[in-house]
Amino acid sequence: MQEDFPDGVKAFYDVGKLACVALNAVTGPQVYLSGFPLAGSHPEQGQQFLLDHAAEHGNCLLYTPDDSLSLTDLGLLLRSQQVGAACLTRPLFVKEQWLDSEYFRDHLPLEGTSG
């Protein structure tokens, strides 16, 4: 089940419980990790920030087949979102079981899938 909010936030539920929150790269609220803006940044900068953050803090990294990067121990998956001619970062906050699941991890944010 998916719930869309007017402020660029999408919530995804699994058996009635919140499983994922996806923020729109442009209209979603801005969130920061150690001062870095996770929404609306250039994808290469976002990935480099996550790599550096993981090295500094000992986070567990996971790449997905679409070259997204996740800090699994934080439940953070950083996807790219096409916005006109630009490609920007889109953060998703995901429960551990979905990050552990190849299906969910590789299909998040589940828009347009039968999820």
mmCIF file of N, CA and C in Angstrom:
data_model
loop_
_atom_site.group_PDB
_atom_site.id
_atom_site.type_symbol
_atom_site.label_atom_id
_atom_site.label_comp_id
_atom_site.label_asym_id
_atom_site.label_seq_id
_atom_site.Cartn_x
_atom_site.Cartn_y
_atom_site.Cartn_z
ATOM 1 N N MET A 1 0.838 -1.175 0.000
ATOM 2 C CA MET A 1 0.000 0.000 0.000
ATOM 3 C C MET A 1 0.886 1.242 0.000
ATOM 4 N N GLN A 2 0.449 2.239 -0.722
ATOM 5 C CA GLN A 2 1.198 3.486 -0.843
ATOM 6 C C GLN A 2 0.299 4.648 -0.454
ATOM 7 N N GLU A 3 0.871 5.626 0.229
ATOM 8 C CA GLU A 3 0.146 6.835 0.586
ATOM 9 C C GLU A 3 0.968 8.031 0.124
ATOM 10 N N ASP A 4 0.347 8.895 -0.680
ATOM 11 C CA ASP A 4 1.017 10.086 -1.192
ATOM 12 C C ASP A 4 0.578 11.309 -0.394
ATOM 13 N N PHE A 5 1.547 12.121 -0.015
ATOM 14 C CA PHE A 5 1.269 13.347 0.704
ATOM 15 C C PHE A 5 1.575 14.522 -0.216
ATOM 16 N N PRO A 6 0.898 15.653 -0.049
ATOM 17 C CA PRO A 6 1.077 16.779 -0.977
ATOM 18 C C PRO A 6 2.438 17.456 -0.893
ATOM 19 N N ASP A 7 3.248 17.159 0.103
ATOM 20 C CA ASP A 7 4.533 17.842 0.277
ATOM 21 C C ASP A 7 5.717 17.038 -0.238
ATOM 22 N N GLY A 8 5.485 16.123 -1.201
ATOM 23 C CA GLY A 8 6.595 15.369 -1.783
ATOM 24 C C GLY A 8 7.037 14.173 -0.976
ATOM 25 N N VAL A 9 6.179 13.678 -0.108
ATOM 26 C CA VAL A 9 6.488 12.515 0.708
ATOM 27 C C VAL A 9 5.563 11.374 0.303
ATOM 28 N N LYS A 10 6.145 10.198 0.143
ATOM 29 C CA LYS A 10 5.367 8.985 -0.123
ATOM 30 C C LYS A 10 5.693 7.982 0.965
ATOM 31 N N ALA A 11 4.653 7.379 1.493
ATOM 32 C CA ALA A 11 4.821 6.357 2.517
ATOM 33 C C ALA A 11 4.374 5.022 1.938
ATOM 34 N N PHE A 12 5.146 3.986 2.208
ATOM 35 C CA PHE A 12 4.849 2.641 1.738
ATOM 36 C C PHE A 12 4.690 1.745 2.958
ATOM 37 N N TYR A 13 3.675 0.910 2.915
ATOM 38 C CA TYR A 13 3.336 0.076 4.064
ATOM 39 C C TYR A 13 3.445 -1.399 3.706
ATOM 40 N N ASP A 14 3.804 -2.187 4.701
ATOM 41 C CA ASP A 14 3.894 -3.634 4.572
ATOM 42 C C ASP A 14 3.058 -4.230 5.701
ATOM 43 N N VAL A 15 2.001 -4.907 5.342
ATOM 44 C CA VAL A 15 1.077 -5.504 6.314
ATOM 45 C C VAL A 15 0.608 -4.437 7.313
ATOM 46 N N GLY A 16 0.248 -3.269 6.786
ATOM 47 C CA GLY A 16 -0.294 -2.204 7.609
ATOM 48 C C GLY A 16 0.705 -1.412 8.421
ATOM 49 N N LYS A 17 1.991 -1.729 8.310
ATOM 50 C CA LYS A 17 3.016 -1.004 9.069
ATOM 51 C C LYS A 17 3.931 -0.239 8.121
ATOM 52 N N LEU A 18 4.351 0.934 8.548
ATOM 53 C CA LEU A 18 5.242 1.761 7.742
ATOM 54 C C LEU A 18 6.533 1.008 7.443
ATOM 55 N N ALA A 19 6.894 0.944 6.156
ATOM 56 C CA ALA A 19 8.091 0.217 5.747
ATOM 57 C C ALA A 19 9.095 1.103 5.018
ATOM 58 N N CYS A 20 8.616 2.177 4.398
ATOM 59 C CA CYS A 20 9.507 3.037 3.616
ATOM 60 C C CYS A 20 8.890 4.420 3.494
ATOM 61 N N VAL A 21 9.739 5.440 3.597
ATOM 62 C CA VAL A 21 9.341 6.818 3.332
ATOM 63 C C VAL A 21 10.274 7.334 2.250
ATOM 64 N N ALA A 22 9.685 7.762 1.137
ATOM 65 C CA ALA A 22 10.458 8.281 0.011
ATOM 66 C C ALA A 22 10.188 9.778 -0.118
ATOM 67 N N LEU A 23 11.253 10.547 -0.248
ATOM 68 C CA LEU A 23 11.127 11.989 -0.408
ATOM 69 C C LEU A 23 11.405 12.362 -1.856
ATOM 70 N N ASN A 24 10.613 13.263 -2.397
ATOM 71 C CA ASN A 24 10.826 13.756 -3.742
ATOM 72 C C ASN A 24 12.073 14.633 -3.755
ATOM 73 N N ALA A 25 12.873 14.529 -4.821
ATOM 74 C CA ALA A 25 14.126 15.281 -4.923
ATOM 75 C C ALA A 25 13.913 16.786 -4.923
ATOM 76 N N VAL A 26 12.760 17.241 -5.411
ATOM 77 C CA VAL A 26 12.511 18.675 -5.525
ATOM 78 C C VAL A 26 11.476 19.162 -4.521
ATOM 79 N N THR A 27 10.346 18.472 -4.421
ATOM 80 C CA THR A 27 9.250 18.968 -3.599
ATOM 81 C C THR A 27 9.196 18.371 -2.202
ATOM 82 N N GLY A 28 9.977 17.330 -1.960
ATOM 83 C CA GLY A 28 9.979 16.715 -0.634
ATOM 84 C C GLY A 28 10.737 17.585 0.352
ATOM 85 N N PRO A 29 10.515 17.369 1.620
ATOM 86 C CA PRO A 29 11.278 18.147 2.603
ATOM 87 C C PRO A 29 12.761 17.802 2.521
ATOM 88 N N GLN A 30 13.578 18.763 2.856
ATOM 89 C CA GLN A 30 15.022 18.529 2.854
ATOM 90 C C GLN A 30 15.414 17.862 4.160
ATOM 91 N N VAL A 31 16.231 16.838 4.047
ATOM 92 C CA VAL A 31 16.790 16.174 5.222
ATOM 93 C C VAL A 31 18.305 16.165 5.058
ATOM 94 N N TYR A 32 18.998 16.170 6.179
ATOM 95 C CA TYR A 32 20.453 16.251 6.166
ATOM 96 C C TYR A 32 21.041 15.074 6.941
ATOM 97 N N LEU A 33 22.188 14.654 6.512
ATOM 98 C CA LEU A 33 22.989 13.695 7.255
ATOM 99 C C LEU A 33 24.352 14.343 7.439
ATOM 100 N N SER A 34 24.705 14.621 8.670
ATOM 101 C CA SER A 34 25.972 15.295 8.984
ATOM 102 C C SER A 34 26.157 16.557 8.151
ATOM 103 N N GLY A 35 25.073 17.323 7.985
ATOM 104 C CA GLY A 35 25.136 18.593 7.270
ATOM 105 C C GLY A 35 24.997 18.495 5.760
ATOM 106 N N PHE A 36 24.950 17.282 5.193
ATOM 107 C CA PHE A 36 24.823 17.122 3.737
ATOM 108 C C PHE A 36 23.347 17.003 3.359
ATOM 109 N N PRO A 37 22.891 17.807 2.372
ATOM 110 C CA PRO A 37 21.492 17.729 1.940
ATOM 111 C C PRO A 37 21.250 16.461 1.106
ATOM 112 N N LEU A 38 20.421 15.556 1.623
ATOM 113 C CA LEU A 38 20.190 14.277 0.945
ATOM 114 C C LEU A 38 19.240 14.399 -0.242
ATOM 115 N N ALA A 39 18.331 15.362 -0.225
ATOM 116 C CA ALA A 39 17.382 15.539 -1.322
ATOM 117 C C ALA A 39 17.862 16.638 -2.262
ATOM 118 N N GLY A 40 17.842 16.342 -3.560
ATOM 119 C CA GLY A 40 18.123 17.363 -4.565
ATOM 120 C C GLY A 40 19.587 17.638 -4.842
ATOM 121 N N SER A 41 20.487 16.791 -4.394
ATOM 122 C CA SER A 41 21.913 16.969 -4.686
ATOM 123 C C SER A 41 22.278 16.234 -5.971
ATOM 124 N N HIS A 42 23.452 16.489 -6.467
ATOM 125 C CA HIS A 42 23.942 15.756 -7.635
ATOM 126 C C HIS A 42 24.250 14.329 -7.183
ATOM 127 N N PRO A 43 23.808 13.303 -7.921
ATOM 128 C CA PRO A 43 24.008 11.916 -7.490
ATOM 129 C C PRO A 43 25.456 11.532 -7.197
ATOM 130 N N GLU A 44 26.404 12.017 -7.982
ATOM 131 C CA GLU A 44 27.809 11.680 -7.714
ATOM 132 C C GLU A 44 28.263 12.265 -6.383
ATOM 133 N N GLN A 45 27.830 13.491 -6.076
ATOM 134 C CA GLN A 45 28.168 14.100 -4.794
ATOM 135 C C GLN A 45 27.522 13.326 -3.647
ATOM 136 N N GLY A 46 26.276 12.898 -3.851
ATOM 137 C CA GLY A 46 25.570 12.132 -2.828
ATOM 138 C C GLY A 46 26.262 10.816 -2.544
ATOM 139 N N GLN A 47 26.652 10.115 -3.594
ATOM 140 C CA GLN A 47 27.339 8.845 -3.393
ATOM 141 C C GLN A 47 28.685 9.036 -2.712
ATOM 142 N N GLN A 48 29.428 10.043 -3.128
ATOM 143 C CA GLN A 48 30.727 10.290 -2.504
ATOM 144 C C GLN A 48 30.555 10.643 -1.029
ATOM 145 N N PHE A 49 29.531 11.434 -0.722
ATOM 146 C CA PHE A 49 29.272 11.762 0.678
ATOM 147 C C PHE A 49 28.983 10.492 1.478
ATOM 148 N N LEU A 50 28.132 9.606 0.939
ATOM 149 C CA LEU A 50 27.809 8.374 1.666
ATOM 150 C C LEU A 50 29.044 7.494 1.841
ATOM 151 N N LEU A 51 29.889 7.414 0.821
ATOM 152 C CA LEU A 51 31.124 6.637 0.939
ATOM 153 C C LEU A 51 32.021 7.201 2.037
ATOM 154 N N ASP A 52 32.175 8.513 2.041
ATOM 155 C CA ASP A 52 32.999 9.168 3.055
ATOM 156 C C ASP A 52 32.396 8.985 4.453
ATOM 157 N N HIS A 53 31.083 9.141 4.541
ATOM 158 C CA HIS A 53 30.403 8.982 5.832
ATOM 159 C C HIS A 53 30.578 7.555 6.353
ATOM 160 N N ALA A 54 30.445 6.585 5.481
ATOM 161 C CA ALA A 54 30.600 5.183 5.872
ATOM 162 C C ALA A 54 32.016 4.908 6.354
ATOM 163 N N ALA A 55 32.995 5.454 5.653
ATOM 164 C CA ALA A 55 34.392 5.250 6.047
ATOM 165 C C ALA A 55 34.667 5.875 7.413
ATOM 166 N N GLU A 56 34.099 7.044 7.648
ATOM 167 C CA GLU A 56 34.336 7.752 8.907
ATOM 168 C C GLU A 56 33.585 7.124 10.081
ATOM 169 N N HIS A 57 32.364 6.622 9.826
ATOM 170 C CA HIS A 57 31.506 6.159 10.911
ATOM 171 C C HIS A 57 31.322 4.642 10.948
ATOM 172 N N GLY A 58 31.934 3.929 10.012
ATOM 173 C CA GLY A 58 31.827 2.475 10.000
ATOM 174 C C GLY A 58 30.483 1.947 9.560
ATOM 175 N N ASN A 59 29.769 2.704 8.712
ATOM 176 C CA ASN A 59 28.470 2.254 8.217
ATOM 177 C C ASN A 59 28.623 1.118 7.220
ATOM 178 N N CYS A 60 27.599 0.286 7.139
ATOM 179 C CA CYS A 60 27.557 -0.799 6.160
ATOM 180 C C CYS A 60 27.009 -0.257 4.843
ATOM 181 N N LEU A 61 27.730 -0.506 3.750
ATOM 182 C CA LEU A 61 27.347 -0.021 2.419
ATOM 183 C C LEU A 61 26.763 -1.137 1.588
ATOM 184 N N LEU A 62 25.837 -0.779 0.715
ATOM 185 C CA LEU A 62 25.263 -1.724 -0.225
ATOM 186 C C LEU A 62 24.929 -0.981 -1.512
ATOM 187 N N TYR A 63 25.427 -1.505 -2.639
ATOM 188 C CA TYR A 63 25.051 -0.970 -3.945
ATOM 189 C C TYR A 63 23.897 -1.790 -4.489
ATOM 190 N N THR A 64 22.982 -1.139 -5.195
ATOM 191 C CA THR A 64 21.882 -1.831 -5.854
ATOM 192 C C THR A 64 22.184 -1.892 -7.346
ATOM 193 N N PRO A 65 21.483 -2.755 -8.089
ATOM 194 C CA PRO A 65 21.762 -2.896 -9.527
ATOM 195 C C PRO A 65 21.646 -1.595 -10.329
ATOM 196 N N ASP A 66 20.876 -0.628 -9.843
ATOM 197 C CA ASP A 66 20.763 0.647 -10.567
ATOM 198 C C ASP A 66 21.811 1.665 -10.107
ATOM 199 N N ASP A 67 22.834 1.193 -9.384
ATOM 200 C CA ASP A 67 23.941 2.027 -8.887
ATOM 201 C C ASP A 67 23.543 2.985 -7.771
ATOM 202 N N SER A 68 22.431 2.709 -7.114
ATOM 203 C CA SER A 68 22.094 3.468 -5.915
ATOM 204 C C SER A 68 22.952 2.937 -4.772
ATOM 205 N N LEU A 69 23.092 3.742 -3.750
ATOM 206 C CA LEU A 69 23.922 3.365 -2.613
ATOM 207 C C LEU A 69 23.090 3.457 -1.347
ATOM 208 N N SER A 70 23.290 2.499 -0.457
ATOM 209 C CA SER A 70 22.546 2.452 0.784
ATOM 210 C C SER A 70 23.503 2.336 1.967
ATOM 211 N N LEU A 71 23.169 3.052 3.025
ATOM 212 C CA LEU A 71 23.801 2.838 4.321
ATOM 213 C C LEU A 71 22.799 1.978 5.080
ATOM 214 N N THR A 72 22.992 0.678 5.002
ATOM 215 C CA THR A 72 21.972 -0.250 5.488
ATOM 216 C C THR A 72 21.726 -0.136 6.988
ATOM 217 N N ASP A 73 22.773 0.120 7.759
ATOM 218 C CA ASP A 73 22.583 0.212 9.208
ATOM 219 C C ASP A 73 21.828 1.473 9.613
ATOM 220 N N LEU A 74 21.737 2.451 8.718
ATOM 221 C CA LEU A 74 20.935 3.651 8.971
ATOM 222 C C LEU A 74 19.570 3.575 8.293
ATOM 223 N N GLY A 75 19.359 2.560 7.454
ATOM 224 C CA GLY A 75 18.090 2.453 6.732
ATOM 225 C C GLY A 75 17.932 3.512 5.662
ATOM 226 N N LEU A 76 19.034 3.993 5.128
ATOM 227 C CA LEU A 76 19.015 5.058 4.130
ATOM 228 C C LEU A 76 19.411 4.507 2.770
ATOM 229 N N LEU A 77 18.554 4.729 1.790
ATOM 230 C CA LEU A 77 18.822 4.362 0.403
ATOM 231 C C LEU A 77 18.763 5.636 -0.414
ATOM 232 N N LEU A 78 19.828 5.959 -1.134
ATOM 233 C CA LEU A 78 19.881 7.183 -1.916
ATOM 234 C C LEU A 78 19.707 6.839 -3.386
ATOM 235 N N ARG A 79 18.537 7.150 -3.920
ATOM 236 C CA ARG A 79 18.208 6.901 -5.326
ATOM 237 C C ARG A 79 18.409 8.173 -6.123
ATOM 238 N N SER A 80 18.409 8.018 -7.440
ATOM 239 C CA SER A 80 18.420 9.162 -8.345
ATOM 240 C C SER A 80 17.013 9.359 -8.882
ATOM 241 N N GLN A 81 16.650 10.614 -9.103
ATOM 242 C CA GLN A 81 15.346 10.948 -9.655
ATOM 243 C C GLN A 81 15.557 11.905 -10.817
ATOM 244 N N GLN A 82 14.999 11.576 -11.972
ATOM 245 C CA GLN A 82 15.094 12.439 -13.144
ATOM 246 C C GLN A 82 14.119 13.596 -12.970
ATOM 247 N N VAL A 83 14.632 14.819 -13.060
ATOM 248 C CA VAL A 83 13.821 16.026 -12.936
ATOM 249 C C VAL A 83 14.139 16.894 -14.142
ATOM 250 N N GLY A 84 13.299 16.803 -15.182
ATOM 251 C CA GLY A 84 13.592 17.489 -16.432
ATOM 252 C C GLY A 84 14.868 16.911 -17.009
ATOM 253 N N ALA A 85 15.835 17.767 -17.308
ATOM 254 C CA ALA A 85 17.110 17.305 -17.858
ATOM 255 C C ALA A 85 18.104 16.924 -16.758
ATOM 256 N N ALA A 86 17.779 17.235 -15.523
ATOM 257 C CA ALA A 86 18.696 16.990 -14.408
ATOM 258 C C ALA A 86 18.377 15.674 -13.708
ATOM 259 N N CYS A 87 19.385 15.146 -13.063
ATOM 260 C CA CYS A 87 19.234 13.955 -12.227
ATOM 261 C C CYS A 87 19.652 14.366 -10.816
ATOM 262 N N LEU A 88 18.754 14.162 -9.842
ATOM 263 C CA LEU A 88 18.993 14.606 -8.474
ATOM 264 C C LEU A 88 18.805 13.451 -7.494
ATOM 265 N N THR A 89 19.371 13.594 -6.320
ATOM 266 C CA THR A 89 19.243 12.553 -5.307
ATOM 267 C C THR A 89 17.870 12.586 -4.656
ATOM 268 N N ARG A 90 17.417 11.376 -4.329
ATOM 269 C CA ARG A 90 16.126 11.187 -3.671
ATOM 270 C C ARG A 90 16.334 10.201 -2.524
ATOM 271 N N PRO A 91 16.235 10.659 -1.273
ATOM 272 C CA PRO A 91 16.451 9.751 -0.157
ATOM 273 C C PRO A 91 15.212 8.920 0.167
ATOM 274 N N LEU A 92 15.462 7.680 0.530
ATOM 275 C CA LEU A 92 14.418 6.781 1.010
ATOM 276 C C LEU A 92 14.872 6.242 2.360
ATOM 277 N N PHE A 93 13.955 6.193 3.279
ATOM 278 C CA PHE A 93 14.221 5.636 4.601
ATOM 279 C C PHE A 93 13.435 4.337 4.681
ATOM 280 N N VAL A 94 14.151 3.243 4.859
ATOM 281 C CA VAL A 94 13.599 1.919 4.621
ATOM 282 C C VAL A 94 13.831 1.006 5.820
ATOM 283 N N LYS A 95 12.810 0.205 6.156
ATOM 284 C CA LYS A 95 12.986 -0.747 7.252
ATOM 285 C C LYS A 95 13.982 -1.829 6.838
ATOM 286 N N GLU A 96 14.646 -2.379 7.820
ATOM 287 C CA GLU A 96 15.740 -3.327 7.585
ATOM 288 C C GLU A 96 15.321 -4.522 6.728
ATOM 289 N N GLN A 97 14.147 -5.076 6.969
ATOM 290 C CA GLN A 97 13.715 -6.254 6.220
ATOM 291 C C GLN A 97 13.560 -5.955 4.732
ATOM 292 N N TRP A 98 13.171 -4.745 4.388
ATOM 293 C CA TRP A 98 13.051 -4.395 2.972
ATOM 294 C C TRP A 98 14.420 -4.176 2.352
ATOM 295 N N LEU A 99 15.361 -3.617 3.093
ATOM 296 C CA LEU A 99 16.717 -3.469 2.555
ATOM 297 C C LEU A 99 17.384 -4.830 2.394
ATOM 298 N N ASP A 100 17.041 -5.766 3.257
ATOM 299 C CA ASP A 100 17.584 -7.120 3.165
ATOM 300 C C ASP A 100 16.961 -7.911 2.021
ATOM 301 N N SER A 101 15.791 -7.497 1.562
ATOM 302 C CA SER A 101 15.081 -8.199 0.489
ATOM 303 C C SER A 101 15.519 -7.671 -0.864
ATOM 304 N N GLU A 102 16.077 -8.546 -1.691
ATOM 305 C CA GLU A 102 16.515 -8.122 -3.022
ATOM 306 C C GLU A 102 15.364 -7.506 -3.817
ATOM 307 N N TYR A 103 14.177 -8.087 -3.715
ATOM 308 C CA TYR A 103 13.043 -7.543 -4.467
ATOM 309 C C TYR A 103 12.745 -6.110 -4.045
ATOM 310 N N PHE A 104 12.504 -5.897 -2.759
ATOM 311 C CA PHE A 104 12.147 -4.555 -2.318
ATOM 312 C C PHE A 104 13.284 -3.568 -2.529
ATOM 313 N N ARG A 105 14.486 -3.956 -2.166
ATOM 314 C CA ARG A 105 15.642 -3.067 -2.297
ATOM 315 C C ARG A 105 15.817 -2.607 -3.739
ATOM 316 N N ASP A 106 15.642 -3.529 -4.692
ATOM 317 C CA ASP A 106 15.885 -3.197 -6.086
ATOM 318 C C ASP A 106 14.709 -2.504 -6.757
ATOM 319 N N HIS A 107 13.534 -2.499 -6.128
ATOM 320 C CA HIS A 107 12.365 -1.879 -6.729
ATOM 321 C C HIS A 107 11.897 -0.620 -6.006
ATOM 322 N N LEU A 108 12.455 -0.336 -4.853
ATOM 323 C CA LEU A 108 12.031 0.853 -4.125
ATOM 324 C C LEU A 108 12.269 2.104 -4.952
ATOM 325 N N PRO A 109 11.380 3.054 -4.972
ATOM 326 C CA PRO A 109 10.257 3.247 -4.072
ATOM 327 C C PRO A 109 8.946 2.579 -4.482
ATOM 328 N N LEU A 110 8.958 1.556 -5.298
ATOM 329 C CA LEU A 110 7.799 0.748 -5.624
ATOM 330 C C LEU A 110 6.749 1.453 -6.466
ATOM 331 N N GLU A 111 7.019 2.624 -6.945
ATOM 332 C CA GLU A 111 6.054 3.312 -7.792
ATOM 333 C C GLU A 111 5.978 2.577 -9.126
ATOM 334 N N GLY A 112 4.784 2.275 -9.525
ATOM 335 C CA GLY A 112 4.588 1.596 -10.801
ATOM 336 C C GLY A 112 4.852 0.115 -10.749
ATOM 337 N N THR A 113 5.049 -0.465 -9.552
ATOM 338 C CA THR A 113 5.222 -1.914 -9.439
ATOM 339 C C THR A 113 4.018 -2.489 -8.715
ATOM 340 N N SER A 114 3.901 -3.772 -8.744
ATOM 341 C CA SER A 114 2.788 -4.421 -8.053
ATOM 342 C C SER A 114 3.102 -4.660 -6.589
ATOM 343 N N GLY A 115 4.352 -4.367 -6.161
ATOM 344 C CA GLY A 115 4.858 -4.427 -4.815
ATOM 345 C C GLY A 115 4.143 -5.312 -3.900
#
